[in-house]
GROMACS .gro file of C-alpha atoms in nm:
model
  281
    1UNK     CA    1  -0.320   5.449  -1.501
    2UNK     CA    2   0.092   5.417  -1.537
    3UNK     CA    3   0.319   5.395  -1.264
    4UNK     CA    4   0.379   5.800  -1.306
    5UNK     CA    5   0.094   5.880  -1.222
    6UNK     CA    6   0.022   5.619  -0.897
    7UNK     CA    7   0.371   5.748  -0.727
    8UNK     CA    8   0.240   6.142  -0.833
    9UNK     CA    9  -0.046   6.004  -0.632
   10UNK     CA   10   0.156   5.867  -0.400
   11UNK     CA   11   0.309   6.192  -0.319
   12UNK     CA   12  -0.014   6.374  -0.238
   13UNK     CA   13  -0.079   6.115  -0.002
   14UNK     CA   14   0.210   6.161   0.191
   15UNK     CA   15   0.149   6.501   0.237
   16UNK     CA   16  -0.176   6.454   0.335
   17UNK     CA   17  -0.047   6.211   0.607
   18UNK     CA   18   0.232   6.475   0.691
   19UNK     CA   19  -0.057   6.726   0.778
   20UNK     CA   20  -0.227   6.505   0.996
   21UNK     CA   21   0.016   6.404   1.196
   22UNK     CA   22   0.130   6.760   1.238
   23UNK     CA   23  -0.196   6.810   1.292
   24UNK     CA   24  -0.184   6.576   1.628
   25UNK     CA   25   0.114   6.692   1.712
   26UNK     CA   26   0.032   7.107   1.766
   27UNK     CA   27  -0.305   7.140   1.767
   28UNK     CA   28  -0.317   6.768   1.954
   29UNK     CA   29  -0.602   6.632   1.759
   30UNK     CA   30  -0.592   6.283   1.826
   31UNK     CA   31  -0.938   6.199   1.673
   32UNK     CA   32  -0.691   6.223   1.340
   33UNK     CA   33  -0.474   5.948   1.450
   34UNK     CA   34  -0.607   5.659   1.306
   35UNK     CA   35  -0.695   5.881   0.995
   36UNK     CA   36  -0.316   5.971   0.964
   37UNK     CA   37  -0.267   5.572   1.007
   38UNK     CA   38  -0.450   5.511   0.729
   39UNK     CA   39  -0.291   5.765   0.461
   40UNK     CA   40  -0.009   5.659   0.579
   41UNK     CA   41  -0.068   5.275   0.486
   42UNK     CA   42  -0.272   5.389   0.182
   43UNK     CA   43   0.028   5.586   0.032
   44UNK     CA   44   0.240   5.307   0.071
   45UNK     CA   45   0.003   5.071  -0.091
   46UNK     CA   46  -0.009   5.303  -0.343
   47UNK     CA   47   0.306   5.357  -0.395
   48UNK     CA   48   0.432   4.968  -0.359
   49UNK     CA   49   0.135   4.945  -0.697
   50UNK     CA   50   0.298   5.207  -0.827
   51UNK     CA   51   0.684   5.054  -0.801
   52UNK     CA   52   0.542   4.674  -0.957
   53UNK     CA   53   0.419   4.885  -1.206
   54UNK     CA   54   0.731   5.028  -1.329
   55UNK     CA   55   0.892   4.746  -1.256
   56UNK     CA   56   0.655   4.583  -1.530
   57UNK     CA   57   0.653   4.860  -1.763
   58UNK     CA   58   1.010   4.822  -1.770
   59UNK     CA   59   0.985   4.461  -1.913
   60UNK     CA   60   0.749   4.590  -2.144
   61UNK     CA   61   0.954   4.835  -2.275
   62UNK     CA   62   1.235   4.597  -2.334
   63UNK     CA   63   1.497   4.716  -2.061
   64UNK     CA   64   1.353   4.465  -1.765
   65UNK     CA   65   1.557   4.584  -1.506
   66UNK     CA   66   1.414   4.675  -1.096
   67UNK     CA   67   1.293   5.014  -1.062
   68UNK     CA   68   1.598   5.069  -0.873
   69UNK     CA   69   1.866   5.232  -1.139
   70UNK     CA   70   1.834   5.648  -1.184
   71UNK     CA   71   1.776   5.947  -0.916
   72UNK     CA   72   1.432   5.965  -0.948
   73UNK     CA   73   1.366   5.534  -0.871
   74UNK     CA   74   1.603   5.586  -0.589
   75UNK     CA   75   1.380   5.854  -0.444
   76UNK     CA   76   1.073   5.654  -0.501
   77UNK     CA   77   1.263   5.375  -0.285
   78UNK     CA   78   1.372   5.568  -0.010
   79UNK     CA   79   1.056   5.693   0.040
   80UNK     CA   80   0.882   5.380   0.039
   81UNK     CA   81   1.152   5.271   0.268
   82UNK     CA   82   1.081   5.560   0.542
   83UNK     CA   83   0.736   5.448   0.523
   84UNK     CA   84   0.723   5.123   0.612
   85UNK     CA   85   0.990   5.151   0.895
   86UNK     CA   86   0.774   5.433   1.043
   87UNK     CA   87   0.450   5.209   1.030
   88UNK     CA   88   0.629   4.980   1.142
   89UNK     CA   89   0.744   5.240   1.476
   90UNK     CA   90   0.396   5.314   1.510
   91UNK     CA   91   0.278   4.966   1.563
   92UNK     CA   92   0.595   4.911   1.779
   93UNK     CA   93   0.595   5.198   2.002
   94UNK     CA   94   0.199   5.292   1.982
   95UNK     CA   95   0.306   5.646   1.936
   96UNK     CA   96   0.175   5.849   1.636
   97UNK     CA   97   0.358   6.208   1.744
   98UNK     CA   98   0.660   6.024   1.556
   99UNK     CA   99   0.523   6.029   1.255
  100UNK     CA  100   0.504   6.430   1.251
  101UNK     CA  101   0.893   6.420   1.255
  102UNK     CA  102   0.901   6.091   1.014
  103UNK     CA  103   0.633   6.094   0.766
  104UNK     CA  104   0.774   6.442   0.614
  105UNK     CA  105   1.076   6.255   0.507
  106UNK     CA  106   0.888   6.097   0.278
  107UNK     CA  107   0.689   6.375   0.142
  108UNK     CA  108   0.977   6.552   0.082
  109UNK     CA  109   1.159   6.260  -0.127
  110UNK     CA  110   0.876   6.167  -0.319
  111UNK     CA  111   0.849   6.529  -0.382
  112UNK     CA  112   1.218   6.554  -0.516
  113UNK     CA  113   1.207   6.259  -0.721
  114UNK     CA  114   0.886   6.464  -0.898
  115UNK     CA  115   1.170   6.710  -0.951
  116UNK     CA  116   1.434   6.475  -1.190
  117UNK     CA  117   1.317   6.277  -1.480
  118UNK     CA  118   1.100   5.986  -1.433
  119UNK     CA  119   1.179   5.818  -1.760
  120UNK     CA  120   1.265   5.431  -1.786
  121UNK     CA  121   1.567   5.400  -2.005
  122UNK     CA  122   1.795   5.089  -2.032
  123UNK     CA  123   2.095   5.037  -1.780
  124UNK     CA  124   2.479   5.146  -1.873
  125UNK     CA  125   2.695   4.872  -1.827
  126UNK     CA  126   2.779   4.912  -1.501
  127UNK     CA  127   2.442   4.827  -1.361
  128UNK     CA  128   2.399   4.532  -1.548
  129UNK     CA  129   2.436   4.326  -1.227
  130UNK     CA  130   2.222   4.165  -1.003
  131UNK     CA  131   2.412   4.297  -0.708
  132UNK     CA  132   2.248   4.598  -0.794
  133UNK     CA  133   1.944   4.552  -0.621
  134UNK     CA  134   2.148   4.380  -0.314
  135UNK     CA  135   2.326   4.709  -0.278
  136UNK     CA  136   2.055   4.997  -0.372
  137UNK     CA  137   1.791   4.784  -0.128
  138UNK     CA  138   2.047   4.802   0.173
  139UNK     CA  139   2.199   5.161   0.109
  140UNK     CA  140   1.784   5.270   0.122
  141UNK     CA  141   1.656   5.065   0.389
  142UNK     CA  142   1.974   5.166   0.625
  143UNK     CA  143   1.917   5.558   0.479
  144UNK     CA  144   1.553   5.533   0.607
  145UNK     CA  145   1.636   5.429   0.950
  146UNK     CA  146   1.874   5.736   0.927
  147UNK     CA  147   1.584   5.997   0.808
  148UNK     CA  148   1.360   5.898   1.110
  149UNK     CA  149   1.643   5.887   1.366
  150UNK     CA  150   1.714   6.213   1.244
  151UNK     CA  151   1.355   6.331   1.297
  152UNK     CA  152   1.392   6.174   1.653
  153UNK     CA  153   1.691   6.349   1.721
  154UNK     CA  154   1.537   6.699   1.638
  155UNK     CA  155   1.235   6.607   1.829
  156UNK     CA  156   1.436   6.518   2.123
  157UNK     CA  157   1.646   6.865   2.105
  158UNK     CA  158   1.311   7.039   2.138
  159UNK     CA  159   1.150   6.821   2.419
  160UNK     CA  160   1.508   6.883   2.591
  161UNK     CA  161   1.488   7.227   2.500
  162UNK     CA  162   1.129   7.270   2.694
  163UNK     CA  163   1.190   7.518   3.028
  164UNK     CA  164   1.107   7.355   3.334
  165UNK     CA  165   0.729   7.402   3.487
  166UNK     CA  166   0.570   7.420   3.835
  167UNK     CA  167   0.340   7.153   3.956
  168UNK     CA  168   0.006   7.232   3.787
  169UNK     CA  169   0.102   7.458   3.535
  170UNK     CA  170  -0.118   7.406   3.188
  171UNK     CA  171   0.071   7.146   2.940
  172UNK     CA  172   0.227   7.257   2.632
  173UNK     CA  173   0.275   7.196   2.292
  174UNK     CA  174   0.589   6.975   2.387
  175UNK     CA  175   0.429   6.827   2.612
  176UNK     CA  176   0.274   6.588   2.394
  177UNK     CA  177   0.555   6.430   2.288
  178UNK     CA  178   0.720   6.110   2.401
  179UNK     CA  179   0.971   6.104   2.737
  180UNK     CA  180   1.313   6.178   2.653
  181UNK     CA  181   1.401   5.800   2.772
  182UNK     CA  182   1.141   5.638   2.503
  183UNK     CA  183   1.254   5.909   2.198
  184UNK     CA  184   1.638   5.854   2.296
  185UNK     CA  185   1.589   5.441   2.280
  186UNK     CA  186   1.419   5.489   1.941
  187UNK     CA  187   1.616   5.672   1.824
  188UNK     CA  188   1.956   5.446   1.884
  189UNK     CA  189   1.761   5.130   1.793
  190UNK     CA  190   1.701   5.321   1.460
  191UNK     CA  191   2.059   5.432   1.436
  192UNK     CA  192   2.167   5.052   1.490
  193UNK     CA  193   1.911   4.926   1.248
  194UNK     CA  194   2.047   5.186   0.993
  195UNK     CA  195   2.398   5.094   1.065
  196UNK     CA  196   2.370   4.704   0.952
  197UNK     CA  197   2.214   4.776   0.687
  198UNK     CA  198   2.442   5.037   0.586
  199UNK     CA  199   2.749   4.806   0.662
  200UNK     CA  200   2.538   4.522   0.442
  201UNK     CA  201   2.490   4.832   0.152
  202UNK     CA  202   2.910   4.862   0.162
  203UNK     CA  203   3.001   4.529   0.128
  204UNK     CA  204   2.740   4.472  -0.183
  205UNK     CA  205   2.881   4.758  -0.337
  206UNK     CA  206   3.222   4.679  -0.294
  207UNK     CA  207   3.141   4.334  -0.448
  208UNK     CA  208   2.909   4.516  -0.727
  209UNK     CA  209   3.227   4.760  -0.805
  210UNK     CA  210   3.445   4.482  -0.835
  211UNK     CA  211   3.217   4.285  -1.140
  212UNK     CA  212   3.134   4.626  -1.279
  213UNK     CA  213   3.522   4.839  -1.227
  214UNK     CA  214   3.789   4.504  -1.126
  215UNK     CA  215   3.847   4.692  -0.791
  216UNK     CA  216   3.675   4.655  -0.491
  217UNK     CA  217   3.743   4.993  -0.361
  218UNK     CA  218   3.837   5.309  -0.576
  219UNK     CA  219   3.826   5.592  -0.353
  220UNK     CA  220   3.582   5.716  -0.533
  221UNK     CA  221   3.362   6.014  -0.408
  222UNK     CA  222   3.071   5.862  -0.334
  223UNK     CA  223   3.248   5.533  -0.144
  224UNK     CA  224   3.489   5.782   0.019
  225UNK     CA  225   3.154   5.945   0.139
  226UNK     CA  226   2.961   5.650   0.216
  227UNK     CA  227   3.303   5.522   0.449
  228UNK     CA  228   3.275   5.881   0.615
  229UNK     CA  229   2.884   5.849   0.724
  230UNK     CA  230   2.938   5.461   0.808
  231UNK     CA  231   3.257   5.604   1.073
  232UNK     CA  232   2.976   5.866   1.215
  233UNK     CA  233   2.728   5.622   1.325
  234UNK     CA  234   3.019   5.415   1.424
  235UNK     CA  235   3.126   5.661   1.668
  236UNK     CA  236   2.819   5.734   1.764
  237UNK     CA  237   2.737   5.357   1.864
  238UNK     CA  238   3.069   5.293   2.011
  239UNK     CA  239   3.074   5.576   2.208
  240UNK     CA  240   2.728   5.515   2.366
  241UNK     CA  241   2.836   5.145   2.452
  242UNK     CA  242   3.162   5.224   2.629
  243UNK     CA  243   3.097   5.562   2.694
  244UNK     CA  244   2.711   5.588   2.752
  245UNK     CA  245   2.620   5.847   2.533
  246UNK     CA  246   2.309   5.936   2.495
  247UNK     CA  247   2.045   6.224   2.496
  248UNK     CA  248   2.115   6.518   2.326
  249UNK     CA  249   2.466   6.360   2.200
  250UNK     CA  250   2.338   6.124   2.029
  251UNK     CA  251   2.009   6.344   1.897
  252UNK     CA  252   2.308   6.587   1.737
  253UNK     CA  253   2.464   6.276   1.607
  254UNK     CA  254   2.128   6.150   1.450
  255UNK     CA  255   2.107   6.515   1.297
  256UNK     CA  256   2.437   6.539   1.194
  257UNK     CA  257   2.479   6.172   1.037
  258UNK     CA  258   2.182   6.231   0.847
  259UNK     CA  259   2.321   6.539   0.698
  260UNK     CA  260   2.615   6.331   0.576
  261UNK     CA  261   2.380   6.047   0.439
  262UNK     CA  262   2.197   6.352   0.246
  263UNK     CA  263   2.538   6.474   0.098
  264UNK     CA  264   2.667   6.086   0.022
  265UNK     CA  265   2.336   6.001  -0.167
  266UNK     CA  266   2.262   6.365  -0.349
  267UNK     CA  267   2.517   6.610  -0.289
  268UNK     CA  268   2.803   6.389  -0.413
  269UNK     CA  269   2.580   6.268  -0.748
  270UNK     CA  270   2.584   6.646  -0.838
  271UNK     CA  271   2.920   6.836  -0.716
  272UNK     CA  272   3.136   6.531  -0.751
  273UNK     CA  273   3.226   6.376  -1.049
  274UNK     CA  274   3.315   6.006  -1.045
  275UNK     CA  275   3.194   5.650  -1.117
  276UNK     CA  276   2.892   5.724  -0.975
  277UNK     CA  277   2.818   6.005  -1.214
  278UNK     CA  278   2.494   5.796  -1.351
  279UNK     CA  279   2.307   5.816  -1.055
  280UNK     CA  280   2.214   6.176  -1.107
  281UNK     CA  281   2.016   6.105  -1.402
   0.00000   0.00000   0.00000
């Protein structure tokens, strides 16, 4: 078996997961928690296999470079990223109604990276660096915070959204999910975890694009986009600690920054030309 095939396997898995825990979440069956627990660790098992594979194949094939360098090994990333952050939730929190608003994410990235080309080819120039992996490895981990804060904020919006009951009155599908207080913390903890490692992905690029370009800081689409979701967050955590934001302000923030984060990391690759150009192959 080659490391195609384990992360196409890897992507059926996370599906699978995505149904259980949507599973829990409307038709609230929680004998499928620990089952959803388990594809969820099994997928990213699978897919970690599947990522040393590459990794090795690479090497094999001459280029030896991390499995970190086109579209389709950034997906792969990410999506290993969102897993492990929200197993990592789940253990923390105890609460598997997040993953029905987490694990999706990565589905749906595993699913787009089956969408672009998975071939290994050798590295241009410009990512013949080992800062590289310093700056792909923070830009993902601080993206996947992002993609589950996101899925907190929308979950929040609807558990806001819920129309007040009388005492006694049969429980509803929102219902089941966390209190406002609990999703709101998680969510800015993730937004704050996100936000380091974002800041940490900016300054490794900046260093990168100086080795690879002589300048620090072009202006080019993709930094001028990454600057504009890294002043988002930044308002949205300044604002909470002088202002006290929070609930739905922060939920539409969540939303909204991840938005930008989708249009930094794929939008700009393919309606903006500039030295980032590679990374839509």
């Amino acid at each position: 078996m080659n490391s195609s095939q384990l992360l196409g396997l890897t992507t059926f898995i996370y599906l699978l997961a995505s149904v259980f825990y949507l599973a829990i979440f409307i038709f609230r069956a929680n004998s499928l928690g620990l089952v959803a627990s388990l594809a969820t660790g099994l997928g990213f098992l699978v897919q970690t296999a599947g990522i040393i594979l590459r990794w090795q194949e690479s090497y094999q094939m001459g280029f030896g470079h991390a499995p970190l360098s086109n579209m389709y090994e950034s997906l792969v990333f990410f999506a290993w990223c969102i897993a492990i952050f929200y197993l990592y939730l789940e253990w923390r929190f105890k609460n598997r109604i997040i993953g029905s608003f987490a694990v999706p994410f990565a589905f749906l990235a595993m699913a787009l990276a089956s969408l672009t080309s998975s071939e290994i080819a050798p590295l241009v120039p410009a990512l013949q660096s080992n800062w590289l992996i310093a700056h792909v490895m923070t830009c993902f981990v601080g993206y996947a915070a992002f993609a589950v804060a996101c899925g907190l904020g929308v979950m929040y919006l609807l558990k806001a959204a819920r129309p007040a009951k009388p005492k006694g009155a049969p429980t509803g599908l929102l219902d089941s999910l966390p209190d406002l207080r609990v999703i709101d913390d998680v969510t800015h903890k993730s937004i704050i975890f996100g936000f380091l490692w974002l800041s940490a992905g900016i300054i490794t690029g900046a260093i990168w694009a100086n080795s690879a370009w002589g300048t620090y800081w072009s202006w080019d689409p993709k930094e001028t986009w990454s600057l504009i979701t890294w002043f988002v967050y930044a308002v949205a955590l300044h604002a909470r600690f002088v202002r006290g934001w929070g609930g739905k302000r922060i939920a539409w923030i969540a939303i909204i920054g991840f938005l930008s984060v989708v249009f930094t990391y794929y939008g700009v690759n393919y309606l903006l030309s500039g030295l980032h150009s590679y990374a839509g192959g």
